[in-house]
Short mmCIF file of N, CA and C in Angstrom, two decimals:
data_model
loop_
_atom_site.label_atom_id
_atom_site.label_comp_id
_atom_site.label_asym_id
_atom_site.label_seq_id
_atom_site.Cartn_x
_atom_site.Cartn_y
_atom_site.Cartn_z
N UNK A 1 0.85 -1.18 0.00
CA UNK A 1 0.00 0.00 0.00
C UNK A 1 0.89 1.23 0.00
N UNK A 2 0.69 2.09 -0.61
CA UNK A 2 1.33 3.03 -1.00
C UNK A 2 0.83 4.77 -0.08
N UNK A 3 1.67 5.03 0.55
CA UNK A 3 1.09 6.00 1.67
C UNK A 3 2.12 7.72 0.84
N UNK A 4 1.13 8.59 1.45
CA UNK A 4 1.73 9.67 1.58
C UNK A 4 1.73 10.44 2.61
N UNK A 5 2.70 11.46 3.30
CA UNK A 5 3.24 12.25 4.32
C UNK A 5 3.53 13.51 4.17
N UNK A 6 2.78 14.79 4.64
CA UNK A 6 3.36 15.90 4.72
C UNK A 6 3.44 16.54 5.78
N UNK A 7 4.79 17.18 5.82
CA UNK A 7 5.43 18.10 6.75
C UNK A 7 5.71 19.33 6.46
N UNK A 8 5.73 19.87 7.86
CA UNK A 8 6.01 21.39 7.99
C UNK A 8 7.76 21.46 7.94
N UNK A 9 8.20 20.37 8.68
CA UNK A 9 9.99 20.90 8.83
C UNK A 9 10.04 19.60 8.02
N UNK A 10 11.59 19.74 7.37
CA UNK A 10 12.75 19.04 6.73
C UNK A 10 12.65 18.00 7.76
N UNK A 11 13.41 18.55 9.00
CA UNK A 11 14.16 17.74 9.82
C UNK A 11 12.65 16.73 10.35
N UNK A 12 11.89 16.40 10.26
CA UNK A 12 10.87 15.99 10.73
C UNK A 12 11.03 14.67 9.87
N UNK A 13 11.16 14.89 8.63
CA UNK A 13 10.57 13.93 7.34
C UNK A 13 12.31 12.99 7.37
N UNK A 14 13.09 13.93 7.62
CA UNK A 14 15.10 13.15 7.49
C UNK A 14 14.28 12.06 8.47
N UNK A 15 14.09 12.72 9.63
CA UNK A 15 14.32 11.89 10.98
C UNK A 15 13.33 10.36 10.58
N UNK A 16 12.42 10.47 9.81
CA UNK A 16 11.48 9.66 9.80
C UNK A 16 12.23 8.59 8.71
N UNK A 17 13.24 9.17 7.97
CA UNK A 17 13.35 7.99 6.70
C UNK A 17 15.01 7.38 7.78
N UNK A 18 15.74 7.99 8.68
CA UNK A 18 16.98 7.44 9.33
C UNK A 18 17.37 8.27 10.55
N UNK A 19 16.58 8.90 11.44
CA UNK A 19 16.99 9.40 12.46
C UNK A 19 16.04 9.02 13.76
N UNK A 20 16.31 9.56 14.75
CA UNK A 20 15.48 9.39 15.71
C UNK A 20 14.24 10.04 15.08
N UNK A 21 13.52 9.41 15.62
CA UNK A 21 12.19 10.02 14.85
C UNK A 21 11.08 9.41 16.05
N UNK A 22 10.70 10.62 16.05
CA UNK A 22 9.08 10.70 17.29
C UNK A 22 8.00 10.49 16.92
N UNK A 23 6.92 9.53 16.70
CA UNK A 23 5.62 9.78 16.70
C UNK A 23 4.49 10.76 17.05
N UNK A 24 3.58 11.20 16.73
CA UNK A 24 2.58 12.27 17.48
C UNK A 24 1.77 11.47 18.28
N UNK A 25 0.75 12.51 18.49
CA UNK A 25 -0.10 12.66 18.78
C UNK A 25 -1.35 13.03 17.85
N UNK A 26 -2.28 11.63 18.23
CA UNK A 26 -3.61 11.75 17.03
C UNK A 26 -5.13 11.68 17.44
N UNK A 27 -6.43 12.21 17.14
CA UNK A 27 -7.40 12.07 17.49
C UNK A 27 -7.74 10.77 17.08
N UNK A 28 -7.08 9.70 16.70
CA UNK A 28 -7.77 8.31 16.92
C UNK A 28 -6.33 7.28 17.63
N UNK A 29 -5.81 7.85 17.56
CA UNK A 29 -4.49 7.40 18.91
C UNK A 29 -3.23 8.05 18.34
N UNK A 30 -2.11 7.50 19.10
CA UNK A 30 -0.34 8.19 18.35
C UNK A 30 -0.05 7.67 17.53
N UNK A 31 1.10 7.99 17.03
CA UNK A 31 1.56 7.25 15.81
C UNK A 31 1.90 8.38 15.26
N UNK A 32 2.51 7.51 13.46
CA UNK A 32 2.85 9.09 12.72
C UNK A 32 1.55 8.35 11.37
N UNK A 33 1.03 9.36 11.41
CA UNK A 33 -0.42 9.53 10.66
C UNK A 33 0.12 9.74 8.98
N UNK A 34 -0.42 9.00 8.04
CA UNK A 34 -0.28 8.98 6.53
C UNK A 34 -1.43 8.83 5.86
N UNK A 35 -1.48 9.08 4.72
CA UNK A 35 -2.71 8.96 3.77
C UNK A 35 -2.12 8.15 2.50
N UNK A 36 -3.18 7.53 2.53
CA UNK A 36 -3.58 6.50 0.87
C UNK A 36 -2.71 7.04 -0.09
N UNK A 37 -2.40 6.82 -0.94
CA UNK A 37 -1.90 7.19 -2.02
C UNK A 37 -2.82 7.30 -2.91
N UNK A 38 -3.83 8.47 -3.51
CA UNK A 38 -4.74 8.92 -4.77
C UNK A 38 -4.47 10.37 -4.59
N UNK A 39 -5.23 10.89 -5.88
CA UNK A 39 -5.29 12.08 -5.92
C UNK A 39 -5.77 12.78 -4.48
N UNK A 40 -7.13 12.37 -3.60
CA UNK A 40 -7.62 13.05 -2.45
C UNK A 40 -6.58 12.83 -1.29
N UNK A 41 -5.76 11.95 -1.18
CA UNK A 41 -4.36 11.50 -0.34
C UNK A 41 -3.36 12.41 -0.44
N UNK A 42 -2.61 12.83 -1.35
CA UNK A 42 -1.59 13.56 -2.13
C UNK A 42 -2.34 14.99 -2.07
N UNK A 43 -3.42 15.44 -2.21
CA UNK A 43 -3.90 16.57 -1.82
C UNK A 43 -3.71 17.11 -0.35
N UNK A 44 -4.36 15.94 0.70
CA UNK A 44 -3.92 16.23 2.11
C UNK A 44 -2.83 16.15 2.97
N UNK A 45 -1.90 15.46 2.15
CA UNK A 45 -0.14 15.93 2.34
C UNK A 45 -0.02 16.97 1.92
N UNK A 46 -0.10 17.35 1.09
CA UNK A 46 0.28 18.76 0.10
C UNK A 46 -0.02 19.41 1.10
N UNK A 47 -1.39 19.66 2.27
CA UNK A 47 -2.04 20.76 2.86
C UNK A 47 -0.90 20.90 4.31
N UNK A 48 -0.93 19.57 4.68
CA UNK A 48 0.05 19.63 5.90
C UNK A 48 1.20 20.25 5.53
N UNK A 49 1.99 19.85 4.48
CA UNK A 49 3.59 20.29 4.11
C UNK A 49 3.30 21.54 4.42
N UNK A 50 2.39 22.36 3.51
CA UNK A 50 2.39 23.73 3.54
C UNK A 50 1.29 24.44 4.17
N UNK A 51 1.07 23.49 5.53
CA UNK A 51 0.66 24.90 6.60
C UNK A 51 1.48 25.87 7.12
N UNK A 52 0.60 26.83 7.48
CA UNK A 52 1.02 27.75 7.98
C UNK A 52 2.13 28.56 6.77
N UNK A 53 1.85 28.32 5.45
CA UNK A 53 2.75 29.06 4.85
C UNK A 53 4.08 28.74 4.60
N UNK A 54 4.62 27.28 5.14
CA UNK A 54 6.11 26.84 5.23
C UNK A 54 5.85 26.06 3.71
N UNK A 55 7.35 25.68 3.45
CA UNK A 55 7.64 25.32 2.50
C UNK A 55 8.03 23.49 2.91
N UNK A 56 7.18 22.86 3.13
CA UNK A 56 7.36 21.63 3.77
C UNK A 56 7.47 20.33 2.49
N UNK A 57 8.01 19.29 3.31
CA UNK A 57 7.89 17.90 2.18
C UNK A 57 7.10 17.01 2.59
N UNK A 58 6.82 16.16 0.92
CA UNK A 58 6.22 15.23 1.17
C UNK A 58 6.68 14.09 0.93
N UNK A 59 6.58 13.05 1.98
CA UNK A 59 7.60 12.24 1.92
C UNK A 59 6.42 10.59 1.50
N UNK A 60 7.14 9.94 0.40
CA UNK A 60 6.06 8.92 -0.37
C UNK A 60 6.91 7.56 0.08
N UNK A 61 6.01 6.61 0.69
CA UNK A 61 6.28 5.50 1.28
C UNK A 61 5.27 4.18 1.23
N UNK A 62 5.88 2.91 1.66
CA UNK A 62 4.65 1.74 1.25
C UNK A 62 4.61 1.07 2.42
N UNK A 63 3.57 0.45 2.65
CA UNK A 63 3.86 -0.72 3.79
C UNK A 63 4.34 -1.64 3.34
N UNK A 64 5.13 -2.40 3.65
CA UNK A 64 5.79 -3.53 4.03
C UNK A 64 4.22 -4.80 3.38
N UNK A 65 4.66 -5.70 2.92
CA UNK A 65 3.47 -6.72 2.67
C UNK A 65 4.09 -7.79 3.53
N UNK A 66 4.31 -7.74 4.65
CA UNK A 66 4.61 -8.34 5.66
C UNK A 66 4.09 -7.82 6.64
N UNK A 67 3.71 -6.59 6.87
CA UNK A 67 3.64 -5.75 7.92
C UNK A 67 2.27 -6.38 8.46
N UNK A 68 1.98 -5.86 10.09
CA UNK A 68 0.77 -6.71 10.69
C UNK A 68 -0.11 -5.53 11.18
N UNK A 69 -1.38 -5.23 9.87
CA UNK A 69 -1.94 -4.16 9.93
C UNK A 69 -3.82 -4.39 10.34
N UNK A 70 -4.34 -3.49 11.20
CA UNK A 70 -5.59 -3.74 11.39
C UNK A 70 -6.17 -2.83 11.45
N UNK A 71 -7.80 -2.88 11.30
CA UNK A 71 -8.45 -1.63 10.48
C UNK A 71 -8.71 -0.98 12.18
N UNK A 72 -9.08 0.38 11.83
CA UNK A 72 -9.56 1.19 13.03
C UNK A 72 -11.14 0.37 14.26
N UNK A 73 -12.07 0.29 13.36
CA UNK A 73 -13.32 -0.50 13.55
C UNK A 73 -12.99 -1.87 14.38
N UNK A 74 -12.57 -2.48 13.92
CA UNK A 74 -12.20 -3.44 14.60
C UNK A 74 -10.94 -3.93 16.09
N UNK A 75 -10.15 -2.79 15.56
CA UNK A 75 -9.32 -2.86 17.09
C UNK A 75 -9.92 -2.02 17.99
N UNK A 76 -10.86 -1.17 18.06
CA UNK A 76 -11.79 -0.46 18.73
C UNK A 76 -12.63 -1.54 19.39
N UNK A 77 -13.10 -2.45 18.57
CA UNK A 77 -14.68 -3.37 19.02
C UNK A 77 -13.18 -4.15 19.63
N UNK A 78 -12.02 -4.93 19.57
CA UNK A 78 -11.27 -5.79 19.95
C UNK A 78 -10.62 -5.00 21.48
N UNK A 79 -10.12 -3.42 21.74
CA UNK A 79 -9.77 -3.22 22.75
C UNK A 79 -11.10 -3.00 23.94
N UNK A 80 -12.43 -2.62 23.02
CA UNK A 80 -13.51 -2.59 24.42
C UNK A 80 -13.72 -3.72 24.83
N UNK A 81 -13.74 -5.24 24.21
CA UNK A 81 -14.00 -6.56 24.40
C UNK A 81 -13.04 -6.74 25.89
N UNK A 82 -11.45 -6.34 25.65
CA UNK A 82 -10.51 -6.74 26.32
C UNK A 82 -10.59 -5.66 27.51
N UNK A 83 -10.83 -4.74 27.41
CA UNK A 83 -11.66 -4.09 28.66
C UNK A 83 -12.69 -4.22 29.52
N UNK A 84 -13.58 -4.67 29.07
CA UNK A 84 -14.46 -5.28 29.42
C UNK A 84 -14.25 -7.07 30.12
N UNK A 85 -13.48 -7.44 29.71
CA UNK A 85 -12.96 -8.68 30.19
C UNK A 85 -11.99 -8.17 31.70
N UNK A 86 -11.46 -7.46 31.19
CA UNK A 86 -10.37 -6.60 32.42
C UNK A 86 -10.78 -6.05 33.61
N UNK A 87 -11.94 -5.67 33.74
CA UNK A 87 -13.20 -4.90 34.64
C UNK A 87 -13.44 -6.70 35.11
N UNK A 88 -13.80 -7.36 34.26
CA UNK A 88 -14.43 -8.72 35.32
C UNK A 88 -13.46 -9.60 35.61
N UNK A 89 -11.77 -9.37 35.08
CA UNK A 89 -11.10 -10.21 35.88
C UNK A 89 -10.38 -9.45 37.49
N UNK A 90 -10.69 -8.14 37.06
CA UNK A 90 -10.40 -7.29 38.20
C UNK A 90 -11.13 -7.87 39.39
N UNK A 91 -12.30 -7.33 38.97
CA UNK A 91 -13.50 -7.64 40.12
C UNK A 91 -13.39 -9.42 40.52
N UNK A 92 -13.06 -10.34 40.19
CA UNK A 92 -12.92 -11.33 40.40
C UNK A 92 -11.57 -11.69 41.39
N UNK A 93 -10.85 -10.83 40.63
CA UNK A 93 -8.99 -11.36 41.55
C UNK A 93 -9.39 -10.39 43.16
N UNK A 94 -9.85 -9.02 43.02
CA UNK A 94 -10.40 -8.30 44.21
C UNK A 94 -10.73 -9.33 45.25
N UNK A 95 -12.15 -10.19 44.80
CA UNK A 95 -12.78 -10.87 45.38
C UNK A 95 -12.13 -12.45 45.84
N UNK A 96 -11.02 -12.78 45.78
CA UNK A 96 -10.63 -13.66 45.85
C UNK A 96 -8.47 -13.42 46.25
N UNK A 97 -8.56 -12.07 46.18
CA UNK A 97 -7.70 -11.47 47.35
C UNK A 97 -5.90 -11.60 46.54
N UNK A 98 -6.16 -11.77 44.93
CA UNK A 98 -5.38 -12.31 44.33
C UNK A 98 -4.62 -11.33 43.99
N UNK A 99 -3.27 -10.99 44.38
CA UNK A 99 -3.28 -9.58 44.14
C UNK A 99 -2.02 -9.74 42.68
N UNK A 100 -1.91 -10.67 42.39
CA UNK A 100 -0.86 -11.06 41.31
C UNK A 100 -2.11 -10.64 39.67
N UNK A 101 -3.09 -11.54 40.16
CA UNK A 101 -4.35 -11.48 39.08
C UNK A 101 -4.64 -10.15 38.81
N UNK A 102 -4.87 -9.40 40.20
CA UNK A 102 -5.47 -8.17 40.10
C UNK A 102 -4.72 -7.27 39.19
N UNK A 103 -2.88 -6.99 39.37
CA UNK A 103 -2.45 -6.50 38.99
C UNK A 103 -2.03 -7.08 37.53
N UNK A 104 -2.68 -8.09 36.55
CA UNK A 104 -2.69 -8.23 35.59
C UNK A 104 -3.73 -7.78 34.60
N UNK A 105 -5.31 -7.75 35.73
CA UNK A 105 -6.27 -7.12 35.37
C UNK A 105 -6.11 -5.89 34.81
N UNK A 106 -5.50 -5.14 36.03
CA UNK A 106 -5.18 -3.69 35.76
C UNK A 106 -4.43 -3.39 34.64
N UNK A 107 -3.58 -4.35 34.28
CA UNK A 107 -2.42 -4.24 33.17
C UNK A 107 -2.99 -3.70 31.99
N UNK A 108 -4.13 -5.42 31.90
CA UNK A 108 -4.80 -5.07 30.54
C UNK A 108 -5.83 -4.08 30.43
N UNK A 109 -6.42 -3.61 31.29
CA UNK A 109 -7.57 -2.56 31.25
C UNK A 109 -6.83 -1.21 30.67
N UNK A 110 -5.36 -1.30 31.27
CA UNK A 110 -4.59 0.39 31.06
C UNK A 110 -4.57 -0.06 29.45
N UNK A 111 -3.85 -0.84 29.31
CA UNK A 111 -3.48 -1.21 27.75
C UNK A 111 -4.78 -0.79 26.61
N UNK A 112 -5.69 -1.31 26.74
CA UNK A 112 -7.10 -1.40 26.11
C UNK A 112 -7.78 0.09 26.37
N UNK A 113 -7.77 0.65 27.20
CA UNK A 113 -8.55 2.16 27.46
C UNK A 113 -7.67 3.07 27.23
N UNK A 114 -8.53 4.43 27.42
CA UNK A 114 -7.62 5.82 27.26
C UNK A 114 -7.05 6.39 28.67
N UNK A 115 -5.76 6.69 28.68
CA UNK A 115 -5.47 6.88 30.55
C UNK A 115 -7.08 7.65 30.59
N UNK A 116 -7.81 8.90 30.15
CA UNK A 116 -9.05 9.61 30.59
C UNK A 116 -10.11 9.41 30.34
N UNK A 117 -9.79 8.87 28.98
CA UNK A 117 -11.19 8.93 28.49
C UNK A 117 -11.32 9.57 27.40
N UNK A 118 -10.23 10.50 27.36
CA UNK A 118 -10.35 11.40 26.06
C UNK A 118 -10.17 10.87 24.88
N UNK A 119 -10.34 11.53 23.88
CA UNK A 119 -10.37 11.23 22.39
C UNK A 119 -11.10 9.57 22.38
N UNK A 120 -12.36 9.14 23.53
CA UNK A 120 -13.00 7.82 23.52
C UNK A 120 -12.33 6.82 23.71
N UNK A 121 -11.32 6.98 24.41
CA UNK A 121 -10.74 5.88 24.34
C UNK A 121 -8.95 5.18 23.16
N UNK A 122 -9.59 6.37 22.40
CA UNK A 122 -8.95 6.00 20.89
C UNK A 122 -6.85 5.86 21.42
N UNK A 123 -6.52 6.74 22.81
CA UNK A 123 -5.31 6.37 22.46
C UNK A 123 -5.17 4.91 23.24
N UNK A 124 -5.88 4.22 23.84
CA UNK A 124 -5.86 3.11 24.43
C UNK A 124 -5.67 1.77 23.42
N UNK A 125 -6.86 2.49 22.21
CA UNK A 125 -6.96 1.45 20.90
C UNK A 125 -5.20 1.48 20.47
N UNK A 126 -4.67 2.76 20.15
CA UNK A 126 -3.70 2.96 19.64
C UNK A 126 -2.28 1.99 20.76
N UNK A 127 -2.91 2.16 21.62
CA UNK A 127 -1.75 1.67 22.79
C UNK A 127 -2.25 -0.10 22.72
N UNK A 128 -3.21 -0.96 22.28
CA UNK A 128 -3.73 -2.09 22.27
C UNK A 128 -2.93 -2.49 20.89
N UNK A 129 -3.22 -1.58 19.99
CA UNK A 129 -2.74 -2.38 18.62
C UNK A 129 -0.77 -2.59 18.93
N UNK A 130 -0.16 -1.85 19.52
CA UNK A 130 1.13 -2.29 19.33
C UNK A 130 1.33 -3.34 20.56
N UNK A 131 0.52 -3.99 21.76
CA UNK A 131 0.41 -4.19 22.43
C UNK A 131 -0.29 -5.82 21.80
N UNK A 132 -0.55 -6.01 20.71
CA UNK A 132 -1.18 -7.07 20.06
C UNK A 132 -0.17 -7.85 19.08
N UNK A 133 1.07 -6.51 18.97
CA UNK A 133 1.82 -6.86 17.46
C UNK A 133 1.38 -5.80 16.68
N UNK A 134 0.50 -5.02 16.33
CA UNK A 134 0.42 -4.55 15.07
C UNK A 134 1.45 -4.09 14.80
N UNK A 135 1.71 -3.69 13.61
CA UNK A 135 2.65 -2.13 12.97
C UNK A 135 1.62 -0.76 12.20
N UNK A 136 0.67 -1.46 11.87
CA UNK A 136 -0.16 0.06 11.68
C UNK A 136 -1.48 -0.11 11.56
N UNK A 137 -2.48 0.97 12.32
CA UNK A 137 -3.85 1.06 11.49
C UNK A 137 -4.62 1.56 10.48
N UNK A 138 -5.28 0.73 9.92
CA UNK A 138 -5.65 1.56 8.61
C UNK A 138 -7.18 1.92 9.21
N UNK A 139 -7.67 3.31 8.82
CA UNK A 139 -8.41 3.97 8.89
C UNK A 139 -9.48 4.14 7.08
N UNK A 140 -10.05 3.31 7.05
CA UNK A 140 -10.73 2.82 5.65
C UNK A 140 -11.82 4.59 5.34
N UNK A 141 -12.72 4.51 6.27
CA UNK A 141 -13.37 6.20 6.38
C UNK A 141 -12.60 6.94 5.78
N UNK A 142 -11.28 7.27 6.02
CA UNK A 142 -10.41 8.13 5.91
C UNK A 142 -9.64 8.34 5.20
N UNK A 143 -9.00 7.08 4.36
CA UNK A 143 -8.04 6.85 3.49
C UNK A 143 -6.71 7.08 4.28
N UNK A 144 -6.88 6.89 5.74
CA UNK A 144 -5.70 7.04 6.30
C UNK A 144 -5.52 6.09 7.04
N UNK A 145 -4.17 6.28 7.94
CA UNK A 145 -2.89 4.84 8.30
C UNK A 145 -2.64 5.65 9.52
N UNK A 146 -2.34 4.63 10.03
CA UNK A 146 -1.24 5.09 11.55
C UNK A 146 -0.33 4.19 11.83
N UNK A 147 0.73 4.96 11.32
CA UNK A 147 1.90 3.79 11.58
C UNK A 147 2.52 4.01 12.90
N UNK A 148 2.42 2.68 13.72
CA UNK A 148 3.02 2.60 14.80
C UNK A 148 4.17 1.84 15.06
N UNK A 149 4.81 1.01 13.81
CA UNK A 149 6.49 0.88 13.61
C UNK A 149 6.95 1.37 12.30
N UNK A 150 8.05 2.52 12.08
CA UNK A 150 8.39 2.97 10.62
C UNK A 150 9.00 1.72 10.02
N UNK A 151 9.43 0.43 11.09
CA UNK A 151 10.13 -0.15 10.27
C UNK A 151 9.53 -1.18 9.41
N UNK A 152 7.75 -1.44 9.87
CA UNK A 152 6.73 -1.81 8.13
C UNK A 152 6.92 -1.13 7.76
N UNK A 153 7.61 0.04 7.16
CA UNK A 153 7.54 1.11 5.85
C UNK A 153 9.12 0.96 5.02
N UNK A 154 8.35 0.90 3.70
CA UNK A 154 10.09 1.29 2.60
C UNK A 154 9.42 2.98 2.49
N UNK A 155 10.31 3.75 2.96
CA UNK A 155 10.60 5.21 2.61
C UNK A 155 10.84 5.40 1.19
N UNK A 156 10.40 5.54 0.27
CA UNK A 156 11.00 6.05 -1.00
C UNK A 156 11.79 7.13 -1.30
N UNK A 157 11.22 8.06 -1.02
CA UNK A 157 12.07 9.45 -0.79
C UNK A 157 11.11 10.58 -0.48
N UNK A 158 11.61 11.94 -0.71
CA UNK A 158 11.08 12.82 -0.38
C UNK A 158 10.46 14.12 -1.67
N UNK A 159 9.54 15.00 -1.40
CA UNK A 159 9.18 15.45 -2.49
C UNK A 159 8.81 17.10 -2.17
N UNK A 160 9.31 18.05 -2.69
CA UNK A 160 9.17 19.55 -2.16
C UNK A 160 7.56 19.78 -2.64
N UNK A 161 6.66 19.88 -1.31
CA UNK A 161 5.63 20.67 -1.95
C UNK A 161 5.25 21.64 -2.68
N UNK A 162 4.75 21.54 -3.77
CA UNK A 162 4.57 22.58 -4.85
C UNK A 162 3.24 23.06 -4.96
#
């Protein structure tokens, strides 16, 4: 699958194809966020590169056909399941004074939910999928990806927004 990326800084897009490179922060969890490769994809890189008026790149990349990818919809319905399981192994190890259980309960409930609540839960999903194996989610609604290892991605190179 063929993804596209735009940035505001240089050093953002280097770091991502061989440097330390940071993930964000996203309204459906972290990761570093990409779009589909079509014309409506390549449009919404183009917009990121050049917010705010900067002269940013866009950097064109693929997943890996190895890579272990799952849609948004479904690791959502898969981390409330495992939350919901987590709440009744809690309440069970509580009740039976288990405090090894309990604190496994707790494990998986943090893993599966949002530390608040905010953004629904969504960075919990995001914190479940690498917590499962994934390397990225695809967001089908959206035509977008969240890659949560760069190393499912071949980087191709980079491209000056025009």
């Amino acid at each position: 699958v063929e993804l596209w990326r735009g940035d505001t800084k240089t050093e953002h897009t280097d770091n991502m194809m061989m440097g330390e490179h940071h993930a964000g922060l996203g309204i459906r969890g972290s990761g570093t966020y990409a779009q589909e490769a079509s014309a409506s994809g390549h449009i919404v890189a183009h917009g990121y590169a050049k917010d705010h008026g900067s002269d940013g790149l866009i950097t064109r990349m693929a997943v890996k056909a190895d890579a272990r990818v799952i849609d948004y919809d479904h690791l959502r319905s898969l981390a409330r399941r495992a939350a919901q399981r987590a709440q009744s192994e809690e309440q069970a190890a509580r009740a039976r004074g288990d405090r090894k259980a309990l604190e496994s309960a707790r494990t998986l409930g943090w893993l599966a939910s949002g530390d608040s609540g905010a953004g629904g839960g969504a960075a919990g999903a995001s914190r479940f999928a690498v917590a499962m194996g994934y390397d990225a989610i695809r967001i089908p609604s959206h035509g977008q990806w969240i890659i949560r290892n760069r190393t499912a991605l071949r980087v191709s190179h980079q491209v000056r927004s025009e």
